[in-house]
PDB file of C-alpha atoms in Angstrom:
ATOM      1  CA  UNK A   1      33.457  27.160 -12.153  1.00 95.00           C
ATOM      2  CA  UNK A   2      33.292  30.377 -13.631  1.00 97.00           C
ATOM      3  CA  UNK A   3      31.375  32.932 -11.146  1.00 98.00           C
ATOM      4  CA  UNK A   4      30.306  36.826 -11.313  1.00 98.00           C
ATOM      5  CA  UNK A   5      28.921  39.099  -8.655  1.00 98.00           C
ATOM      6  CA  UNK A   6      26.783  41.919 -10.199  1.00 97.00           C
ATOM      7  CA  UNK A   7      25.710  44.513  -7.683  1.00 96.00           C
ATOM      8  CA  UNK A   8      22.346  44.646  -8.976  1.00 94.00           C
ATOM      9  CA  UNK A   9      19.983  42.847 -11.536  1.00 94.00           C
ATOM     10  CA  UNK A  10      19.987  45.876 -13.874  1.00 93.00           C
ATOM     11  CA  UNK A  11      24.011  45.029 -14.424  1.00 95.00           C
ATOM     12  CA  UNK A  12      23.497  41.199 -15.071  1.00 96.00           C
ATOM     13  CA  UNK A  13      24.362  40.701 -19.081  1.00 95.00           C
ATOM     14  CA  UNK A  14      21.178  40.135 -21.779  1.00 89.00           C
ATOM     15  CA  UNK A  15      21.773  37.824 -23.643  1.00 90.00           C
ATOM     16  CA  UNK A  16      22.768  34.668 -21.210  1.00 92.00           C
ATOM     17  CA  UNK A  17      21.627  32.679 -18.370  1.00 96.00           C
ATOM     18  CA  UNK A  18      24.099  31.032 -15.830  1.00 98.00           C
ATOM     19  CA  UNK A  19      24.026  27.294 -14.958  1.00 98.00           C
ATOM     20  CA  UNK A  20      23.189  28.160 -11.476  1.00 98.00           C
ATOM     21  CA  UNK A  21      22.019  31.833  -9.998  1.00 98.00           C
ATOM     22  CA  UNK A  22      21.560  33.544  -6.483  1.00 98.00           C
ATOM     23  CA  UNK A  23      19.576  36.627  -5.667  1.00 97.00           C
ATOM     24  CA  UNK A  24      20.533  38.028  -2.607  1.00 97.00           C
ATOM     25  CA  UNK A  25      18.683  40.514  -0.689  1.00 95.00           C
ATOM     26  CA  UNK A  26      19.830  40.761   2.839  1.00 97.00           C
ATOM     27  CA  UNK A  27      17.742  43.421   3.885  1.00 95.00           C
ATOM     28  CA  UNK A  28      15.245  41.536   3.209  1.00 93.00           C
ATOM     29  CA  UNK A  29      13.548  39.757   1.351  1.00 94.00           C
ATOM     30  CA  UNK A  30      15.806  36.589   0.652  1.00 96.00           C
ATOM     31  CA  UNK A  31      16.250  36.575   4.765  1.00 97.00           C
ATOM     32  CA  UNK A  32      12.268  36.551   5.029  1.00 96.00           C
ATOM     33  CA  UNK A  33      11.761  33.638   2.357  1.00 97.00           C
ATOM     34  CA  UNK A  34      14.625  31.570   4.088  1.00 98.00           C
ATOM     35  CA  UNK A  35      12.978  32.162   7.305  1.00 98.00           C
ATOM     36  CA  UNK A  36       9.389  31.282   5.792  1.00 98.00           C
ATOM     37  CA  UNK A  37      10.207  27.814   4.470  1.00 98.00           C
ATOM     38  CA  UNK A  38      12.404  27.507   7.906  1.00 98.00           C
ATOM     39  CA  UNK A  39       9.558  27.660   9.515  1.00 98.00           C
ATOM     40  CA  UNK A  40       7.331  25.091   7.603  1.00 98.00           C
ATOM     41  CA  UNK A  41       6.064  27.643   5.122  1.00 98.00           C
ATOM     42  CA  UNK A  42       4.448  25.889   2.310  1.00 98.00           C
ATOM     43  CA  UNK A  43       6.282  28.003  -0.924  1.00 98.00           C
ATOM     44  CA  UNK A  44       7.139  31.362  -1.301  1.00 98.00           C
ATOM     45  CA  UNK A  45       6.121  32.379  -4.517  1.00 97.00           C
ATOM     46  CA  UNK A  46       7.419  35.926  -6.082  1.00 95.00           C
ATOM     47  CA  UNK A  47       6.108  39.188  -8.105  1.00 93.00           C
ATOM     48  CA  UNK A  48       6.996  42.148  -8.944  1.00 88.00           C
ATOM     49  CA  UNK A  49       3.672  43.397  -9.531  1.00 90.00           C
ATOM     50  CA  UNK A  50       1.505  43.446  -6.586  1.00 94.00           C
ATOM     51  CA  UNK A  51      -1.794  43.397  -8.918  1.00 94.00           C
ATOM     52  CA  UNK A  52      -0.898  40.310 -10.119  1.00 95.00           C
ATOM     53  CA  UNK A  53       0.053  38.689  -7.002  1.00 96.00           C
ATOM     54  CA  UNK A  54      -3.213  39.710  -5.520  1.00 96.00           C
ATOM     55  CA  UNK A  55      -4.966  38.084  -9.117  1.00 97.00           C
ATOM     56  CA  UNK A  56      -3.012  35.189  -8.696  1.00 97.00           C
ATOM     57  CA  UNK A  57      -2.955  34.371  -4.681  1.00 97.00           C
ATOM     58  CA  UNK A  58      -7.207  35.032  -5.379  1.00 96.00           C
ATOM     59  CA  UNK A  59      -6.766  31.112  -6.449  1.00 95.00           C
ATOM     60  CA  UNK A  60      -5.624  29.952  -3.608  1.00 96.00           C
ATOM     61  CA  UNK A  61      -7.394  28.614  -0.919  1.00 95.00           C
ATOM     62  CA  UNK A  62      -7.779  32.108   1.334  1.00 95.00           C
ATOM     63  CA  UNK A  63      -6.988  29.555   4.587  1.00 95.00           C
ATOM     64  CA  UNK A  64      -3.291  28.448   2.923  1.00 97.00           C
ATOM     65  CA  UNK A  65      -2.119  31.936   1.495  1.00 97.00           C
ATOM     66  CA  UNK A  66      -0.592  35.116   2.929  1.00 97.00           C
ATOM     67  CA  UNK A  67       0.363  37.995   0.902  1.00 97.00           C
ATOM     68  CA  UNK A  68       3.503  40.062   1.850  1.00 96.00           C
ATOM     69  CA  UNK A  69       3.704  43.058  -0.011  1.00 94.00           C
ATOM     70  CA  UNK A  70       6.584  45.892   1.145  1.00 92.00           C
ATOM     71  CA  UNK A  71       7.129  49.443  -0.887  1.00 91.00           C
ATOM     72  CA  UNK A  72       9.998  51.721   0.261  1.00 85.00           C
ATOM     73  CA  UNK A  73      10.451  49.901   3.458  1.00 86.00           C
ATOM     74  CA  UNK A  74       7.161  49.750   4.272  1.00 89.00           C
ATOM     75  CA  UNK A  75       3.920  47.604   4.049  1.00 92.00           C
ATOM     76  CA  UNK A  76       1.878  47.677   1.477  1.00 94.00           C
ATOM     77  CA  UNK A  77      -1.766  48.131   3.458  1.00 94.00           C
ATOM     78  CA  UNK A  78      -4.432  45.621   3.285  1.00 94.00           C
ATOM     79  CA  UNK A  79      -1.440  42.397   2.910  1.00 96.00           C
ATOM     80  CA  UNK A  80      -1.276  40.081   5.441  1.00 96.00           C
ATOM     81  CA  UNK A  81       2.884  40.969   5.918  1.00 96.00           C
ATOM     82  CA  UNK A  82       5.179  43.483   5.324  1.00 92.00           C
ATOM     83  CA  UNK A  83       8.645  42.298   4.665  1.00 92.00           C
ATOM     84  CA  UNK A  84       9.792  41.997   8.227  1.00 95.00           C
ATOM     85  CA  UNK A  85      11.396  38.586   8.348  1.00 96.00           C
ATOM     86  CA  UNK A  86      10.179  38.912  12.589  1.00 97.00           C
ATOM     87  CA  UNK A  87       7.093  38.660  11.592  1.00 96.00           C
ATOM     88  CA  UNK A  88       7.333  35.198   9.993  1.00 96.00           C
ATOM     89  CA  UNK A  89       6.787  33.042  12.874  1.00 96.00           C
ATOM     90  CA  UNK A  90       5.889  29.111  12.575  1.00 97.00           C
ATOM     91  CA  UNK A  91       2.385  29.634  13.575  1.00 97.00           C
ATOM     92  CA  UNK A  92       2.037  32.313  11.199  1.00 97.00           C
ATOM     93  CA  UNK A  93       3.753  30.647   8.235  1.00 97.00           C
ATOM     94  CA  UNK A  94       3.407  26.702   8.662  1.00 98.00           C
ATOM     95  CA  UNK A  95       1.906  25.157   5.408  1.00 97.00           C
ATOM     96  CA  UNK A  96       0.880  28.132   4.073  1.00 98.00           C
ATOM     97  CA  UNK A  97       2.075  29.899   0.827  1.00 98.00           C
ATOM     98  CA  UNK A  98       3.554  33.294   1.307  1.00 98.00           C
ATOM     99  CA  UNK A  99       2.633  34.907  -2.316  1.00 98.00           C
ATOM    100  CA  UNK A 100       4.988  38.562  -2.188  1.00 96.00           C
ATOM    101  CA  UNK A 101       6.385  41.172  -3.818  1.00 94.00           C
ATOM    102  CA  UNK A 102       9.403  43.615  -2.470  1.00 89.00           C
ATOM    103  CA  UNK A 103      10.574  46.946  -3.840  1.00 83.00           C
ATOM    104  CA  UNK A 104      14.162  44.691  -4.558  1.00 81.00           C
ATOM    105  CA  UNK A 105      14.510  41.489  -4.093  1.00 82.00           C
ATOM    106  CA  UNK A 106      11.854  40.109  -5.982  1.00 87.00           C
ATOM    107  CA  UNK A 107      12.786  42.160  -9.022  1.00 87.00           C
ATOM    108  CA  UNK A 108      16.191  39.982  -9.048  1.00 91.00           C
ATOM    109  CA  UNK A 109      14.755  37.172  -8.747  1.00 94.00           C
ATOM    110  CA  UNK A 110      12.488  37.610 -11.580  1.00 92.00           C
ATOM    111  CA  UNK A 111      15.835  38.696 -13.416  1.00 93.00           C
ATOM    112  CA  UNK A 112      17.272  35.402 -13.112  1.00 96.00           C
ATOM    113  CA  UNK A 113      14.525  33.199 -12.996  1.00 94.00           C
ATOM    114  CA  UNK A 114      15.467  31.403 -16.220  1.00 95.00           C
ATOM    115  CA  UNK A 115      18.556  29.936 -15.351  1.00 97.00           C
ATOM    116  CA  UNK A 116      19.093  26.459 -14.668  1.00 97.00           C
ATOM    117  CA  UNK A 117      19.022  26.771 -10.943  1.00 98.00           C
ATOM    118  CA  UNK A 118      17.790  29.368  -8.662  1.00 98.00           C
ATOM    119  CA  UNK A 119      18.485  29.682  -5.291  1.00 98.00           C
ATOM    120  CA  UNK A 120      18.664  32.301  -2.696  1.00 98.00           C
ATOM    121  CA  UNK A 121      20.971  33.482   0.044  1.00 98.00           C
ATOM    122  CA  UNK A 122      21.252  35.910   2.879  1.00 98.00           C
ATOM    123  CA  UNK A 123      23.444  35.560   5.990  1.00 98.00           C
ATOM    124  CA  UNK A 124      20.576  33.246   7.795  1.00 98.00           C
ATOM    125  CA  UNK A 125      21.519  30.731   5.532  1.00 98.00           C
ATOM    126  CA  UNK A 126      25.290  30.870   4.599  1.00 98.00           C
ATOM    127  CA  UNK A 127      26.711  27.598   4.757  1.00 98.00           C
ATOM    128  CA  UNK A 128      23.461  25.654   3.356  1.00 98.00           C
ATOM    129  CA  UNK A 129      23.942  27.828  -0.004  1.00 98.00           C
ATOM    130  CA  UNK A 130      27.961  27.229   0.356  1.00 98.00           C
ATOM    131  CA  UNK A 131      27.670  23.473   0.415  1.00 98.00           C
ATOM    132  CA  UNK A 132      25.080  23.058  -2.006  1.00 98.00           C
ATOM    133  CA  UNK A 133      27.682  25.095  -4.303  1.00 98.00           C
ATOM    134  CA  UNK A 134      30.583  23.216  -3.191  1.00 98.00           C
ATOM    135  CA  UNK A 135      29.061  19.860  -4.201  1.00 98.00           C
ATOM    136  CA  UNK A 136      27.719  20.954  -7.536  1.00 97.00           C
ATOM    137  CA  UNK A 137      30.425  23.335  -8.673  1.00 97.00           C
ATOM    138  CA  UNK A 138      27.992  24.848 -11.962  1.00 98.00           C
ATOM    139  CA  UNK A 139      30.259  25.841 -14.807  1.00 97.00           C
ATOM    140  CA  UNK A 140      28.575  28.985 -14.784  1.00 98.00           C
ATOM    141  CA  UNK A 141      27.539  30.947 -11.755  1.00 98.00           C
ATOM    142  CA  UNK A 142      25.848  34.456 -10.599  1.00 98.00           C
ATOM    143  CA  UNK A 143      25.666  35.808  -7.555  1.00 98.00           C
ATOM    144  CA  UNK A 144      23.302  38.961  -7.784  1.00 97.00           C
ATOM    145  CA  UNK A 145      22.635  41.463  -5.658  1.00 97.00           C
ATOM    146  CA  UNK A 146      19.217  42.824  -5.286  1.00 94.00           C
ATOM    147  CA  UNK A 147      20.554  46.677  -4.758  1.00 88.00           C
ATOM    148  CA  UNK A 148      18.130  49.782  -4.065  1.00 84.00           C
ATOM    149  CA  UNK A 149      15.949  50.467  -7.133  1.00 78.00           C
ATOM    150  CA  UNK A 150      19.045  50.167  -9.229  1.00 79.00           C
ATOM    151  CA  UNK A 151      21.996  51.180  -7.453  1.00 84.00           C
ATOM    152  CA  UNK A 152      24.237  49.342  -5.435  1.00 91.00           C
ATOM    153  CA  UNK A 153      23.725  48.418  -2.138  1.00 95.00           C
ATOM    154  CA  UNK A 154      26.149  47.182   0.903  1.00 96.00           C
ATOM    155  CA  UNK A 155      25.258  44.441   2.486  1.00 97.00           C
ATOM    156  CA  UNK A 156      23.955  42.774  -0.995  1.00 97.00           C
ATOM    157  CA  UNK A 157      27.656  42.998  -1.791  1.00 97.00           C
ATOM    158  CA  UNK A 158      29.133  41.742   1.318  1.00 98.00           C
ATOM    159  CA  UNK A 159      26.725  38.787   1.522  1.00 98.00           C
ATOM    160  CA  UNK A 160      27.654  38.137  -2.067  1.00 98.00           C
ATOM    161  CA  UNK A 161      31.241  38.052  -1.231  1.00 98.00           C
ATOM    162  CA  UNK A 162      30.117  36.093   2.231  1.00 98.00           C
ATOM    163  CA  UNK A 163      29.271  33.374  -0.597  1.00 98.00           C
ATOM    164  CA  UNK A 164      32.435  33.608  -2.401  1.00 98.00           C
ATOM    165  CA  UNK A 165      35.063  33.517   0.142  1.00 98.00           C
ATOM    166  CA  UNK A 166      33.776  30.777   1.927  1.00 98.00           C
ATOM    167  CA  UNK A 167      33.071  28.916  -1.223  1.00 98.00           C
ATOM    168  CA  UNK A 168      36.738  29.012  -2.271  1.00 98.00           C
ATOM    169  CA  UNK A 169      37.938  27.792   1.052  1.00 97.00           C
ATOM    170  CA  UNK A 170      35.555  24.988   0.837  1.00 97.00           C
ATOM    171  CA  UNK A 171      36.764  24.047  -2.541  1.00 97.00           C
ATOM    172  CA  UNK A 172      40.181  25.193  -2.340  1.00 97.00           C
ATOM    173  CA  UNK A 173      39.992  26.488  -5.853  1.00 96.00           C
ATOM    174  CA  UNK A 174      42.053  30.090  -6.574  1.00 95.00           C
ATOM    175  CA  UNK A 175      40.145  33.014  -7.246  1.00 96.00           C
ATOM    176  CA  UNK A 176      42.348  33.951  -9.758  1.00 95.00           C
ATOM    177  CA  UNK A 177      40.376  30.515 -11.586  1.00 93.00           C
ATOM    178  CA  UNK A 178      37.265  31.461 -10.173  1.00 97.00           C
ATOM    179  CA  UNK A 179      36.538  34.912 -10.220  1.00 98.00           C
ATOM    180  CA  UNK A 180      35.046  36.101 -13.697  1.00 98.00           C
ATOM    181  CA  UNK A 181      34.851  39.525 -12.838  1.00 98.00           C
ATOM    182  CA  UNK A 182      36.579  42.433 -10.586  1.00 98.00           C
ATOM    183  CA  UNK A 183      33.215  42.415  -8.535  1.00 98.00           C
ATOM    184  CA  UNK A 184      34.122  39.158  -6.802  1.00 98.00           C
ATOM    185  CA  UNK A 185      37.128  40.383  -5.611  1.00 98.00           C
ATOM    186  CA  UNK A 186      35.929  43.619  -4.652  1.00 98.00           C
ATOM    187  CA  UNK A 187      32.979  41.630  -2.319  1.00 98.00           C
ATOM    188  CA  UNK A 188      35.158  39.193  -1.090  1.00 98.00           C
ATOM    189  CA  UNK A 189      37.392  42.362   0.052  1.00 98.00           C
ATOM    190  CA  UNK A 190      34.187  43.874   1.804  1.00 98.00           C
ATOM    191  CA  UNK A 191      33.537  40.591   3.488  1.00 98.00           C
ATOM    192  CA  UNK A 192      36.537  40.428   4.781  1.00 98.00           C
ATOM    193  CA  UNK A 193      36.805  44.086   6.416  1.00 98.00           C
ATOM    194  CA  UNK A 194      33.077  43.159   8.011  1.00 98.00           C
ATOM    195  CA  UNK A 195      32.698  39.859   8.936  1.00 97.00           C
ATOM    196  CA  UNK A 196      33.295  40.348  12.739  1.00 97.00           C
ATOM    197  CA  UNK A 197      30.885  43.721  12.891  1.00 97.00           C
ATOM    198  CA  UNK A 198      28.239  42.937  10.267  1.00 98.00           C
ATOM    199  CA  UNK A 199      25.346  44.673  12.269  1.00 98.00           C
ATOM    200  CA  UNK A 200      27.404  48.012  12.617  1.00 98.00           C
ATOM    201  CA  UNK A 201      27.966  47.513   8.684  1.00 97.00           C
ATOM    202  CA  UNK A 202      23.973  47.816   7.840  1.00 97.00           C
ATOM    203  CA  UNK A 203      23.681  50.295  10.159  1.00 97.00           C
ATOM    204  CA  UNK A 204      26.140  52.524   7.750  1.00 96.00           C
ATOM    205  CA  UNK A 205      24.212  51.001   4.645  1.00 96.00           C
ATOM    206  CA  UNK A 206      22.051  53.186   3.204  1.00 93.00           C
ATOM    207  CA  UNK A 207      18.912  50.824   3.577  1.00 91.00           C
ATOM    208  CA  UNK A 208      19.873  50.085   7.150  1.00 94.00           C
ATOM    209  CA  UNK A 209      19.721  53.346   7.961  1.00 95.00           C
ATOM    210  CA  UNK A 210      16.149  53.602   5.669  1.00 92.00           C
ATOM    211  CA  UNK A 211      14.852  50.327   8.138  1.00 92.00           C
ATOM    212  CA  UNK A 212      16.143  52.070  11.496  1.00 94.00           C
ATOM    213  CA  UNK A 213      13.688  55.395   9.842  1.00 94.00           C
ATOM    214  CA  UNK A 214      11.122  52.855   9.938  1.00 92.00           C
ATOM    215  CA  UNK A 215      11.977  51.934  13.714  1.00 94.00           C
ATOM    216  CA  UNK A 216      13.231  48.651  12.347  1.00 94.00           C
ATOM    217  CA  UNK A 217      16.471  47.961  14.777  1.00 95.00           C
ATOM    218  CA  UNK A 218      15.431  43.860  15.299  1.00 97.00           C
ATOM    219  CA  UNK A 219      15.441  43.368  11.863  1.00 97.00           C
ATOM    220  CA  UNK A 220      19.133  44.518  10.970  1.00 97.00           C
ATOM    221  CA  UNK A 221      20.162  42.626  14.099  1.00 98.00           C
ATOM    222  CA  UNK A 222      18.220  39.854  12.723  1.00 98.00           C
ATOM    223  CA  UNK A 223      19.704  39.495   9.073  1.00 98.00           C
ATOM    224  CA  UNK A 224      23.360  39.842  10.121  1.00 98.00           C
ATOM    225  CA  UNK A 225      23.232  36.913  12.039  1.00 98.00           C
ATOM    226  CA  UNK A 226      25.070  33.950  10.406  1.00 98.00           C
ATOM    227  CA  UNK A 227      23.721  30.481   9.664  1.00 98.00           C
ATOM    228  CA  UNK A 228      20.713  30.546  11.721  1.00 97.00           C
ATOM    229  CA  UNK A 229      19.147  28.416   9.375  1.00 96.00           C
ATOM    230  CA  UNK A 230      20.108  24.875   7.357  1.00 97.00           C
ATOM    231  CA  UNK A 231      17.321  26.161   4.707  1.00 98.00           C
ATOM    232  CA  UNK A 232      18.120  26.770   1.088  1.00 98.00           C
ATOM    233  CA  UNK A 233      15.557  28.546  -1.161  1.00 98.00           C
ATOM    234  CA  UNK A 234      15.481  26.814  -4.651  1.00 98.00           C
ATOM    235  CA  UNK A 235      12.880  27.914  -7.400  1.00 98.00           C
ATOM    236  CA  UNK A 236      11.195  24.502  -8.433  1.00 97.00           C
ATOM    237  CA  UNK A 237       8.822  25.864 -11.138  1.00 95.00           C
ATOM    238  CA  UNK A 238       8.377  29.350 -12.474  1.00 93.00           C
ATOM    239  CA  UNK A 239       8.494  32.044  -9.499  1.00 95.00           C
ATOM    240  CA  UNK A 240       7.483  29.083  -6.866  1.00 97.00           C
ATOM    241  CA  UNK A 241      10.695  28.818  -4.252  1.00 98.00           C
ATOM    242  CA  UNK A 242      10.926  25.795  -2.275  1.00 98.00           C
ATOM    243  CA  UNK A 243      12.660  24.161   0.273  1.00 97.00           C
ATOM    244  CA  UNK A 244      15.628  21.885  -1.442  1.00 97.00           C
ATOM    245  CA  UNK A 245      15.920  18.642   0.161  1.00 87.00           C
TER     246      UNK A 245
END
């Protein structure tokens, strides 16, 4: 298992795919699609480009769609959501299809949407991505952060090396075989300093303190809790993410 952390999807290389990649987008968008299908959501399926997600959602029964559409923190008016993961309750969600687009995270996801396998991971759902890697073990795998228009972000990292560390100790492989850059060292590192505080971490991140601008306190507490869910995102066709049974 070769794997690489990139801090965002701008640094991920050109001209290859992984076996097997993860966007991760703690704050929030990868915590709000694992607690959609959690809660009985139907798909969550991804743009980047919220014309085309309204063009494409407009086929969709209106009854068994919601759009979530979130600029700069905010949501986008006239959508159904924002990108408040709070807001994704099972009698809001449950056998619906939540069609969104994020200022971040769906960027990196688009990014990596041609490799083998696509998953997602966030805090909420920690050990389901760790075992799933654990019992496959790809030859080849990303872990990529969704950032803030570019740059790096904190908690992206840390959740990253959230993956990594706890992937090693399932496997009991040596980073020194595992790691295929200095970035998975460097999150792993991060992890470790945080683990026992990671609220009080996004609350130094720069988006955490961009969410508690939009009075958004709940949600940080929210997406630093571990393993709330056994849910693990997986694309199953094109931009469609599913719940992997």
């Amino acid at each position: 298992m070769n794997l690489f952390i990139y801090h965002s999807p701008e640094e991920t290389p050109t001209t290859q795919m992984p076996e097997c990649a993860i966007a991760v987008d703690v704050l929030r968008a990868t915590t709000t699609m694992a607690t959609v299908l959690a809660a009985g959501g139907e798909a969550v399926q991804f743009f980047s480009d919220l014309d085309k997600l309204v063009e494409v959602s407009e086929k969709f029964p209106a009854d068994k769609r919601l759009r979530a559409g979130e600029r700069g923190g905010a949501k986008v008016p006239g959508f159904d959501l924002g990108n408040s993961p709070l807001d994704c309750k099972r009698e809001v969600v449950e056998g619906k299809r939540l069609f969104i687009s994020t200022t971040n995270g769906t960027r990196a996801l688009q990014r990596i949407q041609e490799a083998q396998t696509v998953i997602t991971g966030a805090f909420v759902n920690l050990t389901s991505v760790v075992e799933y890697l654990a019992q496959k073990q790809p030859e080849s795998l990303w872990i990529v952060g969704s950032g803030w228009q570019g740059s790096y972000s904190l908690e992206d990292t840390a959740c990253a090396g959230a993956i990594a560390h706890h992937l090693l100790e399932k496997t009991k492989l040596s980073i020194d075989d595992v790691a295929g850059n200095d970035e998975v060292i460097g999150a792993i590192a991060l992890y470790s300093q945080w683990k026992d505080d990671l609220l009080q971490m996004f609350k130094h991140a720069s988006h955490g303190q961009r969410l508690i601008g939009l009075d958004c306190h709940e949600d940080l507490k929210y997406c630093s809790q571990i393993d709330t869910f056994d849910v693990l995102p997986m694309q199953q066709e094109p931009g469609v993410l599913k719940r992997h049974v």
